Amino acid sequence: MKVCVLVLGLSLVLTVCVARSPYQAVLQHSRIRGRQQGPNVCAMQQLKGTNKKYFTNCKQWYHRKVCGKPTDIIGCWGKPVGVVSSAALPLVNIYNTLGVVGASTTQMYSERAQLKEEIEGPGSFTFFAPSNEAWAALPTEILDALVSNVNIELLNALHYHMVSRRLTSEELRHGSSFASMYQDFHVHIHHYSNGIVTVNCARLIKPDQHATNGIVHVVDRVITAVSNNVHMLIDVDDDLETLRTAMAAAGLTTMLETDGQYTIFAPTNDAFEKIPQETLNRILGDPVALRDLLNYHILNHMQCAESIVSGTPMETLQGTVLEVGCDGDQMTLNGKAIVTKKDQLGTNGVIHYINELLIPDSAKVLLELAEDSSVATATKLFVEAGLSSHLTGSEALTMLTPLDDAFKGSDTTMTPDLRKLMTNHILKEQLSSKSLYHGQELETLGGLKLRVFVYRNNLCIENACIAAHDKMGRYASMFTVDKVLTPPMGTVMDVLKADDRFSLLVGAVQTSGMTELLNQQGALTFFAPTNDAFNALPRAELNQLMRNRQELSAVLRYHLGEGLLVSGGVGSHTRVKPLQGEKLELGRNYTVYVNKVPVADADLMATNGVVHAVNSMIRPLRKSSSPFRSTGRDFHCTELFLQCFHEVTSSA
């Protein structure tokens, strides 16, 4: 029976927790944080140097920041946390309540507009009362218009802040609206995941101030009546004339007239004028690009400026995200303070004016994708190589664009060879990296075939591995890669013959009868000993090795791994099976190591494999089954190379 009661009680608790709104959760935490200071005290964060206060979630609480600015912790009633107080307010009528909750200016204007008698008398009201700071922030011309006609304009404005019934914060549900006492125009309620609640985009800063004849919720802004949808707001504003024309051309007018909850970051005429005319004409003349451009400025939910306390990615109608954030009082988009006017409210959404046009990748050509990334060197080289027509045209292409760091120490003077190399960084189809698969072949503009390698930790095209998310343009895609591409030029044997560092190795390969192996089709990884590696062996041992074809073949086959592994595919514990002997252990720490030998020069690409140069012979690692078993560790062979090689490979 006790178990049943416990289960029932637990289920009730879980039900309450699930049903609780983010605002109620934040409010409860604020009361827990302030309860040591009195029975009715809660704790808030106040922006230093301002009167702005917030009930906040755990993230803001522990960071001690709101909109990137430091905060102080205070009690809900303005007393610093640490000052003990019951914080209990006397229960009086709404008029008197206004005077003690930080809305004395609203109280004063209520008296001037002859509203005092109504909010002192019988009835049940909800008053969304602007704080004293809210009135002070009202533009002078608007305030003058209100107080010059107190019996009509001011009274109407105050009535718009009132609902003729008692509504607690729990009843102010997300997406709800309530008929005000001014011609039944509705006030609109929105909740946000960080606990903030807005009334017509004014933030609820002091909720549930109970009175004998109703309830007061203090808000941080004087709100105005909403009667037009967002399309009508755009339609009547001369500053949005270009946007209005673009919306009509893209067929979005009807959508903005329908019921919904939209947020529009509306570019002004000046924002459009900042874009190069050629780019703007191209987008305006392309219905697909234009629709993507405009949808990138629209969210499918209502996001008031006061709801933002830190940067948050938000999905647009175009399908990608905008980082919507704030810096102090400024609203930011993708980290830039480009919002010039906030919270222009319509019946089906809100408009924020911006002074820069936001162009999504899906409306850009290749050159524009590259110009917005950290690939300035590669972009310059593509242009110098005479490839601009491909970068600005409507061909279906994919550009492999190395990061700037990939060119460090390289001569970037344009030559015929470099021109050919840059041409081979452009593929003949528009691709997504998600569609690539291991062993796939991709054709370049230069006519070469490039291979795709899929590893546990990386996705590579030849030696160049994907270093950032794809940029999918209007017609073409851009893959940012970590290295300048090395197209395969000949077989593994051809690569060795073309490099003087491997002259001794070439002779050893020929002596051991492995030439055909290194020329035939396949996928090999050769940790190729350089001349320095051979010369580091004792002369007698080297001579013995070169005279014994079978022994020489075994040593070289231990340096040859099955499968093709470029350096980008090496993780912290990568293993490769050699053609003879036990596995090779690979790792990386700024450079790649194989059996603890550093790779001196990686990723010499061949049509049938890859060559990694090593300046020391690779010796097998002794296993714990060796005489060193008692230490519980592997040991690197330090004996003479051939003796070590024979001991470990024969025991294997």
XYZ file of C-alpha atoms in Angstrom:
652
model
C 0.000 0.000 0.000
C 2.843 2.375 0.878
C 4.418 1.617 -2.476
C 1.192 2.540 -4.276
C 0.930 5.842 -2.400
C 4.558 6.586 -3.189
C 4.054 5.837 -6.881
C 0.886 7.942 -6.973
C 2.651 10.821 -5.241
C 5.602 10.586 -7.593
C 3.323 10.590 -10.635
C 1.557 13.700 -9.360
C 4.878 15.465 -8.837
C 6.002 14.518 -12.337
C 2.703 15.722 -13.792
C 3.076 19.081 -12.058
C 6.696 19.373 -13.227
C 5.782 18.592 -16.819
C 2.883 21.047 -16.834
C 4.920 23.882 -15.324
C 5.890 26.598 -17.819
C 9.502 27.785 -18.160
C 8.406 31.031 -16.511
C 6.989 29.201 -13.488
C 10.176 27.106 -13.244
C 12.388 30.208 -13.326
C 10.158 31.965 -10.801
C 10.294 28.975 -8.443
C 14.094 28.881 -8.646
C 14.271 32.605 -7.913
C 12.211 32.033 -4.751
C 14.453 29.145 -3.698
C 17.525 31.334 -4.239
C 16.117 34.119 -2.084
C 14.233 32.193 0.612
C 16.964 32.566 3.244
C 16.266 36.316 3.277
C 12.595 36.032 4.182
C 9.376 34.088 3.576
C 8.316 35.966 0.448
C 11.665 37.023 -0.974
C 13.014 35.903 -4.342
C 16.286 36.681 -6.065
C 16.828 38.454 -9.398
C 19.719 39.565 -11.573
C 20.119 43.289 -12.212
C 22.318 44.615 -14.997
C 25.069 46.655 -13.384
C 24.559 50.380 -13.817
C 20.906 49.999 -14.899
C 17.477 49.344 -13.463
C 16.914 46.297 -15.674
C 16.104 43.211 -13.596
C 15.539 39.613 -14.674
C 14.239 36.365 -13.301
C 16.794 34.118 -14.997
C 17.495 30.501 -15.749
C 20.479 28.565 -14.443
C 22.768 29.459 -17.346
C 22.450 33.222 -16.832
C 22.468 32.791 -13.058
C 25.805 31.004 -12.943
C 27.394 33.106 -15.669
C 26.246 36.267 -13.839
C 25.604 37.861 -17.223
C 22.596 39.029 -19.248
C 23.170 40.075 -22.871
C 26.887 39.771 -22.250
C 26.873 42.332 -19.434
C 27.649 41.586 -15.748
C 24.835 41.489 -13.204
C 24.269 41.909 -9.480
C 22.033 39.600 -7.471
C 19.200 41.464 -5.757
C 15.973 40.661 -3.952
C 12.679 40.929 -5.818
C 11.640 44.024 -3.925
C 14.811 45.940 -4.672
C 16.641 44.953 -1.506
C 20.084 43.372 -2.044
C 20.176 39.682 -1.199
C 21.406 39.452 2.369
C 18.942 42.032 3.732
C 16.347 40.105 5.715
C 12.762 41.133 5.004
C 9.402 39.428 4.839
C 8.710 41.449 1.669
C 4.951 41.118 2.291
C 2.844 43.872 0.714
C -0.415 45.180 2.190
C -3.501 44.169 0.214
C -5.047 47.373 -1.183
C -6.887 48.388 -4.354
C -5.186 48.604 -7.752
C -4.662 52.358 -7.592
C -2.764 52.125 -4.299
C -0.937 48.974 -5.418
C 0.517 50.902 -8.375
C 2.226 53.258 -5.954
C 4.151 50.540 -4.123
C 5.261 48.261 -6.974
C 7.373 50.692 -8.990
C 4.542 52.043 -11.145
C 3.900 55.398 -9.456
C 4.043 57.191 -12.828
C 1.211 54.962 -14.062
C -0.622 55.844 -10.840
C -0.111 59.563 -11.531
C -1.349 59.302 -15.147
C -4.328 57.241 -13.967
C -5.324 60.151 -11.760
C -4.842 62.693 -14.548
C -6.938 60.631 -16.959
C -9.672 60.287 -14.298
C -9.127 56.532 -14.163
C -8.447 56.581 -10.423
C -12.069 56.151 -9.385
C -12.480 53.125 -11.653
C -9.405 51.265 -10.362
C -10.214 52.114 -6.734
C -13.803 50.914 -7.019
C -15.526 47.571 -7.324
C -14.763 45.177 -10.127
C -12.053 42.779 -11.117
C -9.235 44.009 -13.351
C -5.832 43.020 -14.640
C -3.539 46.008 -15.133
C -0.350 45.583 -17.201
C 1.235 48.618 -15.599
C 4.277 50.263 -17.254
C 7.121 50.819 -14.800
C 8.368 54.328 -14.045
C 11.366 53.640 -16.316
C 9.009 52.591 -19.131
C 7.299 55.979 -19.136
C 10.667 57.748 -18.975
C 11.841 55.814 -22.052
C 8.796 56.797 -24.120
C 9.718 59.174 -26.997
C 8.931 62.769 -26.038
C 6.582 63.387 -28.978
C 4.453 60.351 -28.073
C 4.299 61.247 -24.394
C 3.410 64.863 -25.222
C 0.572 63.666 -27.472
C -0.816 61.520 -24.654
C -0.660 64.072 -21.829
C -1.997 66.910 -24.026
C -5.277 65.018 -24.351
C -5.642 63.145 -21.076
C -9.392 62.535 -21.312
C -9.143 60.669 -24.608
C -5.633 59.680 -25.729
C -4.144 59.016 -22.287
C -7.281 57.291 -21.011
C -7.428 55.098 -24.120
C -3.747 54.197 -23.726
C -4.235 53.201 -20.080
C -7.394 51.221 -20.882
C -5.396 49.291 -23.480
C -3.193 48.118 -20.583
C -6.246 46.723 -18.769
C -8.383 43.586 -18.999
C -11.724 43.427 -17.199
C -10.966 40.220 -15.306
C -8.329 38.951 -12.898
C -5.510 37.081 -14.695
C -2.646 35.556 -12.733
C 0.682 34.797 -14.413
C -0.341 31.128 -14.648
C -3.337 32.138 -16.751
C -1.206 34.227 -19.109
C -0.475 31.255 -21.319
C 1.812 31.254 -24.336
C 0.056 32.423 -27.500
C -3.026 33.638 -25.655
C -4.595 37.034 -26.220
C -7.128 38.960 -24.162
C -9.529 41.722 -25.119
C -8.417 44.974 -23.536
C -10.685 47.671 -22.176
C -9.884 49.878 -25.183
C -12.315 48.950 -27.954
C -11.635 45.252 -27.279
C -8.228 45.461 -29.002
C -6.299 42.408 -27.829
C -3.102 42.209 -25.834
C -0.861 39.299 -26.853
C 1.053 37.009 -24.480
C 4.211 35.077 -25.369
C 6.380 32.776 -23.261
C 9.988 31.877 -24.041
C 12.107 28.909 -23.033
C 14.358 31.059 -20.829
C 11.356 31.983 -18.638
C 10.680 35.439 -20.041
C 7.037 36.416 -20.628
C 6.034 39.327 -22.846
C 2.846 41.323 -23.280
C 2.877 42.921 -26.751
C 6.671 42.470 -26.597
C 6.895 44.329 -23.269
C 8.647 42.157 -20.684
C 6.758 41.117 -17.564
C 9.127 42.308 -14.810
C 7.008 42.131 -11.659
C 4.101 39.679 -11.854
C 1.135 38.867 -9.651
C 0.890 42.003 -7.510
C -2.468 41.203 -5.933
C -5.005 43.896 -5.117
C -8.462 43.826 -3.549
C -10.080 44.493 -6.931
C -7.717 42.727 -9.296
C -4.087 42.136 -10.052
C -1.156 44.212 -11.335
C 1.618 42.939 -13.581
C 4.417 45.478 -14.030
C 5.862 45.613 -17.572
C 8.967 47.365 -18.868
C 7.335 49.255 -21.734
C 4.281 51.351 -22.582
C 2.398 49.155 -25.054
C 0.357 50.317 -28.032
C -2.705 48.849 -29.700
C -2.151 46.305 -32.475
C -4.567 46.343 -35.410
C -2.569 45.586 -38.601
C -0.863 42.397 -39.738
C 2.837 42.437 -40.591
C 2.171 42.717 -44.327
C 0.191 45.918 -43.782
C 2.985 47.322 -41.596
C 5.475 46.704 -44.416
C 3.032 48.030 -47.014
C 2.713 51.490 -45.446
C 6.368 52.125 -44.556
C 8.408 54.004 -47.171
C 11.651 52.746 -45.566
C 10.653 49.210 -46.611
C 9.720 49.947 -50.218
C 12.396 47.673 -51.737
C 11.478 44.863 -49.358
C 7.809 45.274 -50.271
C 8.635 44.962 -53.987
C 10.840 41.917 -53.374
C 8.158 40.223 -51.251
C 5.615 40.661 -54.045
C 8.042 39.318 -56.666
C 8.751 36.234 -54.528
C 5.046 35.570 -53.901
C 5.321 35.941 -50.117
C 2.675 38.634 -49.692
C -0.192 36.211 -49.101
C 1.728 34.312 -46.401
C 2.301 37.496 -44.393
C -1.402 38.297 -44.539
C -2.467 34.996 -42.993
C -2.771 34.029 -39.342
C 0.509 32.983 -37.813
C 3.341 34.046 -35.578
C 6.185 35.433 -37.672
C 9.343 37.347 -36.894
C 10.619 39.440 -39.795
C 14.079 40.983 -39.796
C 13.146 43.625 -42.340
C 15.990 45.089 -44.432
C 15.494 48.798 -45.072
C 15.985 50.438 -48.455
C 19.480 51.435 -47.304
C 20.292 47.785 -46.557
C 19.488 46.800 -50.142
C 21.538 49.697 -51.499
C 24.679 48.433 -49.720
C 24.721 45.293 -51.866
C 26.713 45.459 -55.154
C 24.235 46.194 -57.928
C 25.326 43.183 -59.978
C 24.699 40.830 -57.041
C 21.372 42.439 -56.195
C 20.145 42.296 -59.797
C 21.130 38.637 -60.031
C 19.165 37.719 -56.901
C 16.141 39.878 -57.740
C 16.014 38.273 -61.184
C 16.189 34.720 -59.820
C 12.904 33.619 -58.155
C 14.548 30.710 -56.308
C 17.412 32.799 -54.899
C 15.052 35.668 -54.055
C 12.678 33.427 -52.113
C 15.598 31.917 -50.190
C 16.949 35.396 -49.455
C 13.658 36.655 -48.054
C 12.835 33.470 -46.139
C 16.248 33.756 -44.467
C 14.914 36.944 -42.853
C 11.790 35.265 -41.428
C 11.273 33.042 -38.366
C 8.150 30.921 -38.015
C 7.608 32.077 -34.444
C 7.387 35.417 -32.714
C 10.626 36.571 -31.113
C 10.383 39.821 -29.194
C 13.636 41.653 -28.502
C 13.080 41.564 -24.729
C 13.082 37.757 -24.806
C 16.763 37.626 -25.801
C 19.292 37.351 -22.964
C 22.054 35.493 -24.856
C 22.858 34.241 -28.345
C 20.529 31.517 -29.619
C 20.430 29.778 -33.021
C 16.961 30.063 -34.566
C 15.743 28.282 -37.684
C 14.499 30.476 -40.513
C 11.871 29.684 -43.128
C 14.766 29.196 -45.551
C 15.857 26.183 -43.474
C 19.154 27.381 -42.016
C 19.715 29.211 -38.749
C 20.359 32.775 -37.649
C 22.216 33.451 -34.413
C 19.872 35.886 -32.660
C 21.509 37.511 -29.653
C 22.104 40.730 -27.800
C 24.892 42.971 -26.592
C 23.636 45.133 -23.772
C 20.566 46.928 -25.145
C 21.390 46.066 -28.750
C 19.834 43.117 -30.554
C 22.317 41.239 -32.756
C 22.086 38.929 -35.771
C 24.985 36.564 -36.395
C 26.947 38.604 -33.867
C 26.385 41.966 -35.578
C 24.401 44.858 -34.076
C 22.424 45.653 -37.231
C 18.924 45.993 -35.735
C 17.865 49.638 -35.928
C 14.242 49.418 -34.754
C 12.752 46.652 -32.618
C 9.372 45.147 -31.845
C 7.063 46.650 -34.447
C 4.118 44.469 -33.542
C 1.441 43.146 -35.903
C -1.495 40.855 -35.299
C 0.406 37.923 -36.778
C 4.002 38.685 -35.844
C 6.691 41.207 -35.114
C 9.101 43.199 -37.298
C 12.660 44.226 -36.439
C 14.284 46.661 -38.883
C 17.878 45.912 -39.968
C 20.386 48.006 -41.913
C 22.197 45.087 -43.613
C 20.830 42.525 -46.036
C 21.347 38.927 -44.908
C 22.242 36.716 -47.881
C 22.041 32.956 -47.215
C 24.510 30.575 -48.823
C 21.712 29.130 -50.951
C 21.423 32.468 -52.811
C 25.175 32.841 -53.473
C 27.479 31.848 -56.303
C 30.798 30.111 -55.589
C 32.859 33.285 -55.444
C 30.482 34.803 -52.881
C 30.643 31.636 -50.761
C 34.437 31.832 -50.765
C 34.570 35.558 -49.977
C 32.602 34.974 -46.765
C 35.021 32.295 -45.487
C 38.602 32.112 -44.191
C 39.935 31.022 -47.593
C 41.243 34.317 -48.979
C 44.445 32.803 -50.442
C 42.614 30.068 -52.340
C 40.004 32.551 -53.591
C 42.730 34.802 -54.971
C 44.408 31.852 -56.680
C 41.154 30.639 -58.273
C 40.661 34.109 -59.764
C 44.309 34.410 -60.890
C 44.029 30.986 -62.517
C 41.305 32.365 -64.792
C 38.477 30.389 -63.182
C 36.207 33.361 -62.353
C 33.597 32.376 -64.962
C 33.141 29.047 -63.173
C 32.972 30.767 -59.773
C 30.270 33.224 -60.827
C 28.276 31.149 -63.302
C 25.374 28.715 -63.053
C 27.318 25.453 -63.507
C 26.737 22.594 -61.073
C 30.173 22.401 -59.415
C 31.876 21.667 -56.105
C 34.928 23.695 -55.138
C 37.550 22.185 -52.816
C 38.889 25.273 -51.056
C 41.983 24.943 -48.822
C 42.200 27.000 -45.656
C 44.673 29.876 -45.635
C 46.976 27.921 -43.301
C 47.336 25.236 -45.972
C 49.399 27.655 -48.105
C 51.875 28.670 -45.374
C 55.430 28.314 -46.630
C 54.277 27.746 -50.220
C 55.051 29.891 -53.238
C 51.683 31.158 -54.478
C 52.986 32.879 -57.602
C 50.715 31.826 -60.448
C 52.409 29.374 -62.815
C 51.031 26.906 -65.388
C 51.413 24.075 -62.862
C 49.606 26.026 -60.130
C 46.865 26.980 -62.603
C 46.385 23.304 -63.413
C 46.370 22.429 -59.709
C 43.639 25.001 -58.934
C 41.573 23.680 -61.860
C 41.756 20.240 -60.250
C 40.284 21.700 -57.037
C 36.913 22.096 -58.817
C 34.662 19.057 -59.304
C 32.212 18.693 -62.180
C 29.029 18.288 -60.095
C 27.330 19.885 -57.105
C 27.843 17.592 -54.142
C 27.041 17.376 -50.470
C 29.651 15.776 -48.218
C 26.834 13.712 -46.708
C 26.401 11.912 -50.033
C 30.061 10.914 -50.409
C 31.097 7.290 -49.886
C 34.359 5.375 -49.569
C 35.960 4.556 -52.894
C 33.858 7.056 -54.856
C 35.600 8.748 -57.788
C 35.033 12.429 -58.563
C 36.006 14.123 -61.830
C 37.665 17.552 -61.820
C 37.502 20.347 -64.369
C 41.052 19.381 -65.261
C 39.917 15.875 -66.191
C 41.468 14.018 -63.231
C 39.683 11.432 -61.094
C 39.898 12.028 -57.335
C 39.129 9.352 -54.741
C 36.980 9.657 -51.610
C 38.180 8.086 -48.356
C 35.838 7.696 -45.399
C 37.579 7.166 -42.059
C 36.263 6.875 -38.527
C 37.386 10.407 -37.714
C 37.502 12.150 -41.090
C 36.195 12.426 -44.634
C 38.911 13.042 -47.212
C 39.260 13.589 -50.952
C 42.761 12.358 -51.743
C 45.005 13.940 -49.070
C 42.665 16.875 -48.338
C 40.111 16.339 -45.563
C 36.896 18.267 -44.946
C 37.603 21.000 -42.370
C 34.215 22.749 -42.087
C 30.542 22.327 -42.884
C 29.581 22.409 -46.552
C 28.465 25.677 -48.054
C 25.641 24.887 -50.461
C 25.257 27.730 -52.959
C 22.602 28.523 -55.548
C 24.196 26.308 -58.185
C 27.430 25.020 -56.655
C 28.900 23.856 -53.353
C 32.074 24.688 -51.468
C 33.985 22.186 -49.323
C 36.595 23.770 -47.073
C 39.583 21.403 -46.819
C 42.625 21.347 -44.561
C 45.325 20.884 -47.223
C 46.175 21.814 -50.764
C 45.098 18.847 -52.837
C 47.811 16.494 -54.149
C 46.345 14.687 -57.168
C 47.731 11.156 -57.678
C 50.520 11.169 -60.272
C 51.585 7.631 -61.191
C 51.906 4.447 -59.138
C 53.645 4.086 -55.771
C 56.755 2.998 -57.660
C 56.539 6.107 -59.864
C 56.311 8.328 -56.762
C 59.421 6.725 -55.270
C 61.427 6.989 -58.507
C 60.533 10.672 -58.877
C 61.923 11.573 -55.431
C 65.711 11.506 -54.840
C 65.142 10.832 -51.129
C 64.066 7.285 -52.014
C 66.926 6.230 -54.340
C 68.160 3.539 -51.918
C 64.581 2.338 -51.357
C 63.994 2.060 -55.112
C 67.073 -0.140 -55.365
C 65.895 -2.264 -52.434
C 62.444 -2.690 -53.995
C 63.990 -3.833 -57.254
C 66.401 -6.184 -55.452
C 63.561 -7.762 -53.455
C 61.436 -8.315 -56.563
C 58.593 -6.033 -55.352
C 58.486 -3.661 -58.331
C 55.409 -5.295 -59.817
C 53.602 -5.142 -56.437
C 54.142 -1.377 -56.237
C 53.018 -0.857 -59.828
C 49.874 -2.986 -59.864
C 46.360 -1.719 -59.116
C 45.356 -1.702 -55.461
C 45.365 0.400 -52.327
C 48.601 0.401 -50.330
C 50.036 2.613 -47.623
C 53.823 2.698 -47.796
C 55.758 4.056 -44.810
C 58.721 4.541 -47.091
C 62.212 4.651 -45.548
C 64.292 7.493 -46.969
C 67.998 7.302 -47.736
C 68.580 8.645 -44.208
C 66.733 5.634 -42.786
C 68.910 3.174 -44.692
C 72.115 5.055 -43.857
C 71.245 5.005 -40.165
C 71.625 1.204 -40.117
C 75.052 -0.199 -39.234
C 76.972 -0.744 -42.465
C 77.389 -4.480 -41.901
C 73.711 -4.915 -41.170
C 72.714 -2.883 -44.228
C 74.975 -4.975 -46.433
C 73.548 -8.182 -44.961
C 70.013 -6.948 -45.580
C 70.654 -5.951 -49.188
C 72.276 -9.361 -49.958
C 69.336 -11.385 -48.614
C 66.385 -10.953 -50.973
C 63.924 -12.836 -48.737
C 64.928 -10.887 -45.638
C 64.789 -7.592 -47.524
C 61.317 -8.397 -48.859
C 60.078 -9.184 -45.343
C 61.391 -5.876 -43.980
C 59.848 -3.831 -46.809
C 56.524 -5.652 -46.568
C 56.431 -4.708 -42.883
C 56.509 -1.077 -44.061
C 53.570 -1.659 -46.437
C 50.070 -1.443 -45.008
C 46.895 -2.932 -46.431
C 44.450 -0.254 -47.541
C 45.011 3.424 -48.276
C 45.384 5.633 -45.201
C 46.134 9.349 -45.585
C 47.376 11.329 -42.599
C 43.955 12.884 -42.007
C 42.545 9.427 -41.296
C 44.954 8.750 -38.431
C 43.404 9.045 -34.986
C 44.856 8.543 -31.514
C 44.749 4.725 -31.752
C 44.828 3.728 -35.414
C 46.114 0.341 -36.479
C 47.232 -0.833 -39.908
C 47.880 -4.437 -40.896
C 51.185 -4.725 -42.811
C 51.696 -7.180 -45.653
C 54.023 -9.141 -43.344
C 54.241 -9.152 -39.557
C 51.964 -7.873 -36.799
C 49.958 -4.655 -36.871
C 51.467 -1.191 -37.089
C 50.432 1.216 -34.324
C 49.704 4.778 -35.480
C 49.018 7.928 -33.527
C 49.374 11.660 -33.847
C 50.696 14.549 -31.797
C 51.104 17.441 -34.249
C 52.613 14.842 -36.601
C 51.789 11.241 -37.450
C 53.749 8.426 -35.765
C 54.004 4.805 -36.827
C 55.402 2.453 -34.160
C 56.667 5.653 -32.480
C 58.609 6.724 -35.584
C 57.533 10.191 -36.814
C 56.389 10.563 -40.409
C 58.707 13.133 -42.024
C 56.578 13.837 -45.113
C 53.011 12.593 -45.415
C 50.517 12.054 -48.210
C 52.548 11.567 -51.378
C 49.557 10.383 -53.394
C 49.741 7.596 -55.986
C 47.090 6.012 -58.168
C 47.393 2.739 -56.244
C 48.196 4.020 -52.772
C 49.924 6.659 -50.684
C 53.535 7.133 -49.585
C 54.535 8.519 -46.171
C 58.278 9.198 -45.838
C 60.028 8.084 -42.610
C 63.636 8.841 -41.715
C 64.050 5.711 -39.573
C 63.375 2.063 -40.224
C 60.134 0.979 -38.556
C 60.804 -1.650 -35.931
C 58.145 -3.909 -34.440
C 56.964 -3.070 -30.931
C 57.773 -5.780 -28.392
C 54.646 -7.182 -26.771
C 54.068 -7.983 -23.108
C 54.602 -11.677 -23.990
C 58.318 -10.856 -24.398
C 60.894 -11.091 -21.538
C 59.729 -7.564 -20.556
C 56.262 -8.948 -19.614
C 56.634 -8.103 -15.914
C 56.564 -4.348 -16.605
C 53.098 -4.548 -18.188
C 54.201 -2.240 -21.052
C 55.190 -2.490 -24.701
C 58.824 -1.754 -25.501
C 60.346 -0.353 -28.646
C 63.028 -2.571 -30.125
C 66.442 -1.074 -29.436
C 68.589 -4.047 -30.569
C 70.109 -4.290 -34.009
C 67.314 -3.912 -36.551
C 67.449 -7.385 -38.094
C 67.750 -9.138 -34.741
C 64.797 -7.199 -33.373
C 62.743 -7.794 -36.523
C 63.400 -11.540 -36.471
C 62.616 -11.900 -32.753
C 59.268 -10.152 -32.826
C 57.982 -11.334 -36.207
C 59.001 -14.938 -35.576
C 57.292 -14.960 -32.151
C 54.162 -13.550 -33.790
